PDB file of C-alpha atoms in Angstrom:
ATOM      1  CA  UNK A  27       0.000   0.000   0.000  1.00 84.00           C
ATOM      2  CA  UNK A  28       2.707   2.477   0.954  1.00 82.00           C
ATOM      3  CA  UNK A  29       5.299   1.572  -1.680  1.00 83.00           C
ATOM      4  CA  UNK A  30       2.819   1.526  -4.564  1.00 85.00           C
ATOM      5  CA  UNK A  31       0.766   4.438  -3.293  1.00 86.00           C
ATOM      6  CA  UNK A  32      -2.523   2.539  -3.040  1.00 91.00           C
ATOM      7  CA  UNK A  33      -5.541   3.755  -1.122  1.00 89.00           C
ATOM      8  CA  UNK A  34      -5.854   0.317   0.394  1.00 89.00           C
ATOM      9  CA  UNK A  35      -5.481  -3.431  -0.018  1.00 89.00           C
ATOM     10  CA  UNK A  36      -7.297  -6.475   1.350  1.00 88.00           C
ATOM     11  CA  UNK A  37      -6.531 -10.179   1.424  1.00 87.00           C
ATOM     12  CA  UNK A  38      -9.191 -12.912   1.382  1.00 87.00           C
ATOM     13  CA  UNK A  39      -8.653 -16.677   1.627  1.00 87.00           C
ATOM     14  CA  UNK A  40     -10.670 -19.282  -0.259  1.00 87.00           C
ATOM     15  CA  UNK A  41     -12.161 -21.700   2.266  1.00 88.00           C
ATOM     16  CA  UNK A  42     -13.473 -25.260   1.857  1.00 87.00           C
ATOM     17  CA  UNK A  43     -17.083 -24.021   1.787  1.00 91.00           C
ATOM     18  CA  UNK A  44     -16.229 -21.785  -1.222  1.00 90.00           C
ATOM     19  CA  UNK A  45     -16.372 -18.615   0.845  1.00 90.00           C
ATOM     20  CA  UNK A  46     -13.859 -15.775   0.557  1.00 89.00           C
ATOM     21  CA  UNK A  47     -13.650 -14.001   3.929  1.00 90.00           C
ATOM     22  CA  UNK A  48     -11.405 -10.946   4.238  1.00 87.00           C
ATOM     23  CA  UNK A  49      -8.502 -11.847   6.548  1.00 86.00           C
ATOM     24  CA  UNK A  50      -6.303  -8.755   6.490  1.00 83.00           C
ATOM     25  CA  UNK A  51      -6.173  -5.221   5.146  1.00 85.00           C
ATOM     26  CA  UNK A  52      -4.053  -2.100   5.023  1.00 85.00           C
ATOM     27  CA  UNK A  53      -5.050   1.452   4.190  1.00 86.00           C
ATOM     28  CA  UNK A  54      -3.031   4.444   3.086  1.00 83.00           C
ATOM     29  CA  UNK A  55      -4.957   6.968   5.160  1.00 80.00           C
ATOM     30  CA  UNK A  56      -5.877   7.634   8.788  1.00 77.00           C
ATOM     31  CA  UNK A  57      -7.660   4.735  10.506  1.00 76.00           C
ATOM     32  CA  UNK A  58     -10.132   7.196  12.046  1.00 76.00           C
ATOM     33  CA  UNK A  59     -11.358   7.913   8.488  1.00 76.00           C
ATOM     34  CA  UNK A  60     -11.621   4.162   7.903  1.00 75.00           C
ATOM     35  CA  UNK A  61     -13.721   3.811  11.072  1.00 78.00           C
ATOM     36  CA  UNK A  62     -16.041   6.566   9.863  1.00 79.00           C
ATOM     37  CA  UNK A  63     -16.358   4.873   6.462  1.00 77.00           C
ATOM     38  CA  UNK A  64     -17.108   1.516   8.088  1.00 78.00           C
ATOM     39  CA  UNK A  65     -19.846   3.193  10.156  1.00 81.00           C
ATOM     40  CA  UNK A  66     -21.375   4.757   7.035  1.00 75.00           C
ATOM     41  CA  UNK A  67     -21.160   1.512   5.047  1.00 77.00           C
ATOM     42  CA  UNK A  68     -22.518  -0.560   7.922  1.00 79.00           C
ATOM     43  CA  UNK A  69     -19.792  -3.180   7.525  1.00 78.00           C
ATOM     44  CA  UNK A  70     -16.232  -3.563   8.810  1.00 76.00           C
ATOM     45  CA  UNK A  71     -13.454  -4.701   6.478  1.00 75.00           C
ATOM     46  CA  UNK A  72     -12.951  -7.807   8.608  1.00 76.00           C
ATOM     47  CA  UNK A  73     -16.025  -9.470  10.033  1.00 80.00           C
ATOM     48  CA  UNK A  74     -18.915 -11.825   9.312  1.00 81.00           C
ATOM     49  CA  UNK A  75     -20.292  -9.569   6.556  1.00 82.00           C
ATOM     50  CA  UNK A  76     -16.977  -9.159   4.727  1.00 85.00           C
ATOM     51  CA  UNK A  77     -17.317 -12.434   2.863  1.00 90.00           C
ATOM     52  CA  UNK A  78     -18.026 -13.324  -0.768  1.00 89.00           C
ATOM     53  CA  UNK A  79     -19.548 -16.695  -1.670  1.00 92.00           C
ATOM     54  CA  UNK A  80     -18.701 -18.483  -4.920  1.00 89.00           C
ATOM     55  CA  UNK A  81     -21.851 -20.632  -4.886  1.00 90.00           C
ATOM     56  CA  UNK A  82     -24.279 -17.791  -4.152  1.00 93.00           C
ATOM     57  CA  UNK A  83     -25.643 -16.224  -7.368  1.00 93.00           C
ATOM     58  CA  UNK A  84     -25.984 -12.854  -5.621  1.00 93.00           C
ATOM     59  CA  UNK A  85     -22.160 -12.618  -5.646  1.00 92.00           C
ATOM     60  CA  UNK A  86     -21.577 -13.548  -9.310  1.00 90.00           C
ATOM     61  CA  UNK A  87     -20.660  -9.940 -10.226  1.00 90.00           C
ATOM     62  CA  UNK A  88     -18.423  -9.447  -7.186  1.00 90.00           C
ATOM     63  CA  UNK A  89     -14.838  -8.734  -8.261  1.00 89.00           C
ATOM     64  CA  UNK A  90     -13.511 -11.394  -5.896  1.00 87.00           C
ATOM     65  CA  UNK A  91     -15.751 -14.115  -7.314  1.00 88.00           C
ATOM     66  CA  UNK A  92     -14.987 -13.062 -10.894  1.00 88.00           C
ATOM     67  CA  UNK A  93     -11.253 -13.315 -10.209  1.00 86.00           C
ATOM     68  CA  UNK A  94     -11.576 -16.861  -8.841  1.00 84.00           C
ATOM     69  CA  UNK A  95     -14.095 -18.099 -11.413  1.00 83.00           C
ATOM     70  CA  UNK A  96     -12.700 -16.246 -14.420  1.00 77.00           C
ATOM     71  CA  UNK A  97     -14.598 -15.970 -17.699  1.00 68.00           C
ATOM     72  CA  UNK A  98     -13.830 -19.536 -18.783  1.00 72.00           C
ATOM     73  CA  UNK A  99     -14.086 -21.259 -15.398  1.00 70.00           C
ATOM     74  CA  UNK A 100     -10.324 -20.877 -14.864  1.00 73.00           C
ATOM     75  CA  UNK A 101      -8.949 -18.242 -12.469  1.00 76.00           C
ATOM     76  CA  UNK A 102      -8.370 -14.861 -14.087  1.00 75.00           C
ATOM     77  CA  UNK A 103      -4.932 -13.308 -13.812  1.00 79.00           C
ATOM     78  CA  UNK A 104      -6.447  -9.911 -12.943  1.00 84.00           C
ATOM     79  CA  UNK A 105      -9.953  -8.484 -12.762  1.00 87.00           C
ATOM     80  CA  UNK A 106     -10.281  -4.693 -12.786  1.00 90.00           C
ATOM     81  CA  UNK A 107     -13.044  -2.135 -12.449  1.00 92.00           C
ATOM     82  CA  UNK A 108     -13.438   1.606 -12.076  1.00 93.00           C
ATOM     83  CA  UNK A 109     -16.239   1.052  -9.542  1.00 94.00           C
ATOM     84  CA  UNK A 110     -15.578   0.332  -5.875  1.00 91.00           C
ATOM     85  CA  UNK A 111     -19.090  -1.121  -5.790  1.00 92.00           C
ATOM     86  CA  UNK A 112     -17.866  -4.102  -7.839  1.00 92.00           C
ATOM     87  CA  UNK A 113     -15.568  -4.997  -4.963  1.00 88.00           C
ATOM     88  CA  UNK A 114     -18.241  -4.623  -2.263  1.00 88.00           C
ATOM     89  CA  UNK A 115     -21.378  -5.849  -4.051  1.00 89.00           C
ATOM     90  CA  UNK A 116     -23.841  -7.079  -2.838  1.00 89.00           C
ATOM     91  CA  UNK A 117     -22.763  -6.480   0.777  1.00 86.00           C
ATOM     92  CA  UNK A 118     -22.759  -2.680   0.450  1.00 87.00           C
ATOM     93  CA  UNK A 119     -25.306  -0.940  -1.775  1.00 88.00           C
ATOM     94  CA  UNK A 120     -24.190   1.143  -4.757  1.00 91.00           C
ATOM     95  CA  UNK A 121     -24.965   4.641  -3.382  1.00 90.00           C
ATOM     96  CA  UNK A 122     -22.885   3.991  -0.253  1.00 88.00           C
ATOM     97  CA  UNK A 123     -20.080   2.381  -2.271  1.00 88.00           C
ATOM     98  CA  UNK A 124     -20.062   5.362  -4.642  1.00 91.00           C
ATOM     99  CA  UNK A 125     -19.902   7.727  -1.664  1.00 88.00           C
ATOM    100  CA  UNK A 126     -16.941   5.820  -0.177  1.00 87.00           C
ATOM    101  CA  UNK A 127     -15.233   5.913  -3.577  1.00 90.00           C
ATOM    102  CA  UNK A 128     -15.733   9.654  -3.841  1.00 90.00           C
ATOM    103  CA  UNK A 129     -14.469  10.299  -0.304  1.00 86.00           C
ATOM    104  CA  UNK A 130     -11.318   8.212  -0.791  1.00 88.00           C
ATOM    105  CA  UNK A 131     -10.607   9.297  -4.363  1.00 91.00           C
ATOM    106  CA  UNK A 132     -10.421   5.724  -5.649  1.00 92.00           C
ATOM    107  CA  UNK A 133     -10.405   5.508  -9.448  1.00 94.00           C
ATOM    108  CA  UNK A 134      -9.499   1.873 -10.047  1.00 94.00           C
ATOM    109  CA  UNK A 135      -9.797  -1.411  -8.143  1.00 93.00           C
ATOM    110  CA  UNK A 136      -8.310  -4.799  -8.986  1.00 92.00           C
ATOM    111  CA  UNK A 137      -8.577  -8.374  -7.724  1.00 90.00           C
ATOM    112  CA  UNK A 138      -5.549 -10.649  -8.089  1.00 88.00           C
ATOM    113  CA  UNK A 139      -6.151 -14.337  -7.336  1.00 85.00           C
ATOM    114  CA  UNK A 140      -3.578 -16.263  -5.321  1.00 83.00           C
ATOM    115  CA  UNK A 141      -3.116 -19.176  -7.727  1.00 77.00           C
ATOM    116  CA  UNK A 142      -1.013 -22.255  -7.205  1.00 74.00           C
ATOM    117  CA  UNK A 143      -0.977 -24.969  -9.896  1.00 72.00           C
ATOM    118  CA  UNK A 144      -4.388 -23.816 -11.201  1.00 66.00           C
ATOM    119  CA  UNK A 145      -5.855 -23.896  -7.696  1.00 77.00           C
ATOM    120  CA  UNK A 146      -6.899 -20.625  -6.070  1.00 81.00           C
ATOM    121  CA  UNK A 147      -6.269 -20.238  -2.347  1.00 83.00           C
ATOM    122  CA  UNK A 148      -7.202 -16.581  -1.979  1.00 84.00           C
ATOM    123  CA  UNK A 149      -7.351 -13.088  -3.428  1.00 88.00           C
ATOM    124  CA  UNK A 150      -5.615  -9.753  -3.150  1.00 86.00           C
ATOM    125  CA  UNK A 151      -7.618  -6.575  -3.735  1.00 89.00           C
ATOM    126  CA  UNK A 152      -5.993  -3.218  -4.347  1.00 91.00           C
ATOM    127  CA  UNK A 153      -7.536   0.227  -4.766  1.00 92.00           C
ATOM    128  CA  UNK A 154      -5.720   3.078  -6.487  1.00 93.00           C
ATOM    129  CA  UNK A 155      -6.294   6.794  -7.065  1.00 93.00           C
ATOM    130  CA  UNK A 156      -4.726   6.404 -10.500  1.00 93.00           C
ATOM    131  CA  UNK A 157      -6.998   5.668 -13.482  1.00 93.00           C
ATOM    132  CA  UNK A 158      -5.111   2.493 -14.452  1.00 92.00           C
ATOM    133  CA  UNK A 159      -2.655  -0.119 -13.201  1.00 90.00           C
ATOM    134  CA  UNK A 160       0.652  -0.289 -15.074  1.00 87.00           C
ATOM    135  CA  UNK A 161       2.031  -3.574 -16.423  1.00 88.00           C
ATOM    136  CA  UNK A 162       4.924  -3.437 -13.965  1.00 86.00           C
ATOM    137  CA  UNK A 163       2.460  -3.184 -11.070  1.00 86.00           C
ATOM    138  CA  UNK A 164       0.524  -6.145 -12.395  1.00 86.00           C
ATOM    139  CA  UNK A 165       3.691  -8.242 -12.676  1.00 85.00           C
ATOM    140  CA  UNK A 166       4.625  -7.326  -9.132  1.00 81.00           C
ATOM    141  CA  UNK A 167       1.141  -8.141  -7.806  1.00 83.00           C
ATOM    142  CA  UNK A 168       1.077 -11.446  -9.714  1.00 80.00           C
ATOM    143  CA  UNK A 169       4.426 -12.414  -8.153  1.00 77.00           C
ATOM    144  CA  UNK A 170       3.157 -11.396  -4.737  1.00 78.00           C
ATOM    145  CA  UNK A 171       0.033 -13.495  -5.372  1.00 75.00           C
ATOM    146  CA  UNK A 172       2.101 -16.597  -6.160  1.00 75.00           C
ATOM    147  CA  UNK A 173       4.243 -16.126  -3.052  1.00 76.00           C
ATOM    148  CA  UNK A 174       1.128 -15.605  -0.943  1.00 73.00           C
ATOM    149  CA  UNK A 175      -0.413 -18.771  -2.415  1.00 70.00           C
ATOM    150  CA  UNK A 176       2.657 -20.795  -1.387  1.00 73.00           C
ATOM    151  CA  UNK A 177       2.580 -19.222   2.082  1.00 71.00           C
ATOM    152  CA  UNK A 178      -1.129 -19.939   2.579  1.00 69.00           C
ATOM    153  CA  UNK A 179      -0.751 -23.524   1.358  1.00 73.00           C
ATOM    154  CA  UNK A 180       2.239 -24.138   3.637  1.00 75.00           C
ATOM    155  CA  UNK A 181       0.398 -22.618   6.615  1.00 70.00           C
ATOM    156  CA  UNK A 182      -2.569 -24.911   5.956  1.00 63.00           C
ATOM    157  CA  UNK A 183      -0.319 -27.973   5.599  1.00 66.00           C
ATOM    158  CA  UNK A 184       1.386 -27.063   8.869  1.00 67.00           C
ATOM    159  CA  UNK A 185      -2.023 -26.643  10.530  1.00 61.00           C
ATOM    160  CA  UNK A 186      -3.126 -30.091   9.290  1.00 63.00           C
ATOM    161  CA  UNK A 187       0.167 -31.667  10.435  1.00 68.00           C
ATOM    162  CA  UNK A 188      -0.150 -29.987  13.835  1.00 67.00           C
ATOM    163  CA  UNK A 189      -3.737 -31.249  14.219  1.00 67.00           C
ATOM    164  CA  UNK A 190      -2.624 -34.784  13.343  1.00 68.00           C
ATOM    165  CA  UNK A 191       0.268 -34.562  15.802  1.00 66.00           C
ATOM    166  CA  UNK A 192      -2.106 -33.459  18.569  1.00 67.00           C
ATOM    167  CA  UNK A 193      -4.543 -36.280  17.723  1.00 68.00           C
ATOM    168  CA  UNK A 194      -1.700 -38.837  17.733  1.00 66.00           C
ATOM    169  CA  UNK A 195      -0.504 -37.433  21.066  1.00 68.00           C
ATOM    170  CA  UNK A 196      -4.030 -37.689  22.489  1.00 67.00           C
ATOM    171  CA  UNK A 197      -4.397 -41.296  21.333  1.00 65.00           C
ATOM    172  CA  UNK A 198      -0.960 -42.061  22.787  1.00 65.00           C
ATOM    173  CA  UNK A 199      -2.064 -40.703  26.165  1.00 66.00           C
ATOM    174  CA  UNK A 200      -5.329 -42.657  25.942  1.00 68.00           C
ATOM    175  CA  UNK A 201      -3.438 -45.877  25.114  1.00 65.00           C
ATOM    176  CA  UNK A 202      -1.033 -45.314  28.021  1.00 63.00           C
ATOM    177  CA  UNK A 203      -3.961 -44.561  30.349  1.00 68.00           C
ATOM    178  CA  UNK A 204      -5.796 -47.692  29.156  1.00 61.00           C
ATOM    179  CA  UNK A 205      -2.681 -49.832  29.691  1.00 60.00           C
ATOM    180  CA  UNK A 206      -2.242 -48.402  33.202  1.00 63.00           C
ATOM    181  CA  UNK A 207      -5.929 -49.065  33.976  1.00 64.00           C
ATOM    182  CA  UNK A 208      -5.663 -52.666  32.745  1.00 66.00           C
ATOM    183  CA  UNK A 209      -2.532 -53.176  34.861  1.00 59.00           C
ATOM    184  CA  UNK A 210      -4.317 -51.747  37.926  1.00 63.00           C
ATOM    185  CA  UNK A 211      -7.338 -53.961  37.220  1.00 60.00           C
ATOM    186  CA  UNK A 212      -5.101 -57.027  37.025  1.00 66.00           C
ATOM    187  CA  UNK A 213      -3.616 -56.086  40.381  1.00 63.00           C
ATOM    188  CA  UNK A 214      -7.098 -55.753  41.891  1.00 62.00           C
ATOM    189  CA  UNK A 215      -8.187 -59.102  40.428  1.00 63.00           C
ATOM    190  CA  UNK A 216      -4.909 -60.747  41.470  1.00 59.00           C
ATOM    191  CA  UNK A 217      -5.250 -59.829  45.165  1.00 60.00           C
ATOM    192  CA  UNK A 218      -8.460 -61.856  45.818  1.00 61.00           C
ATOM    193  CA  UNK A 219      -7.065 -64.744  43.780  1.00 63.00           C
ATOM    194  CA  UNK A 220      -3.939 -64.814  45.956  1.00 61.00           C
ATOM    195  CA  UNK A 221      -6.125 -64.629  49.095  1.00 55.00           C
ATOM    196  CA  UNK A 222      -8.230 -67.589  47.873  1.00 55.00           C
ATOM    197  CA  UNK A 223      -5.101 -69.595  47.136  1.00 61.00           C
ATOM    198  CA  UNK A 224      -3.856 -68.922  50.677  1.00 57.00           C
ATOM    199  CA  UNK A 225      -7.216 -70.079  52.064  1.00 58.00           C
ATOM    200  CA  UNK A 226      -6.989 -73.314  50.053  1.00 65.00           C
ATOM    201  CA  UNK A 227      -3.469 -73.972  51.339  1.00 65.00           C
ATOM    202  CA  UNK A 228      -4.610 -73.324  54.928  1.00 61.00           C
ATOM    203  CA  UNK A 229      -7.594 -75.634  54.441  1.00 59.00           C
ATOM    204  CA  UNK A 230      -5.346 -78.445  53.140  1.00 58.00           C
ATOM    205  CA  UNK A 231      -3.092 -78.076  56.204  1.00 58.00           C
TER     206      UNK A 231
END
């Protein structure tokens, strides 16, 4: 945001239920202005409303969904618009989106999918006060998108491995506890048996 002079940027991850929740953002202006904008729009940049859904037809024209779906069913490299509304639809209505665009001076927005081997794991959205994005910017954002895709995939693989490790650890503790319980049970069963054997010996004497 700072190096490229953007008004703001957001990152969304593609989840298993085909939702695209916003996970992080940065803005190039005072956060107090952002808070005022969020109040006017009735939605915060991160929260339960800041989600696009691939399988919901109401979101088909959302920039995020268009970037993931592409025109041919394959992820698009970039999807651009001169309307902030295309990034927020249908969560925020057009008049409010247009007002936010006017207040921030945004002229162009773009969605860049985080693609990895034809699989999309998320999206980057950028908003600029310039009327167009230069090819060099697009190359840079595409590279950033690929690096982010690798990072997200690795984080998810680590999370899965960590979950499996914890499950294995839990089962290990359960097995140890079961073995200890069986050993204790054998001791409890063994004591009366020994007592009965002593009684038999005493009876024979």
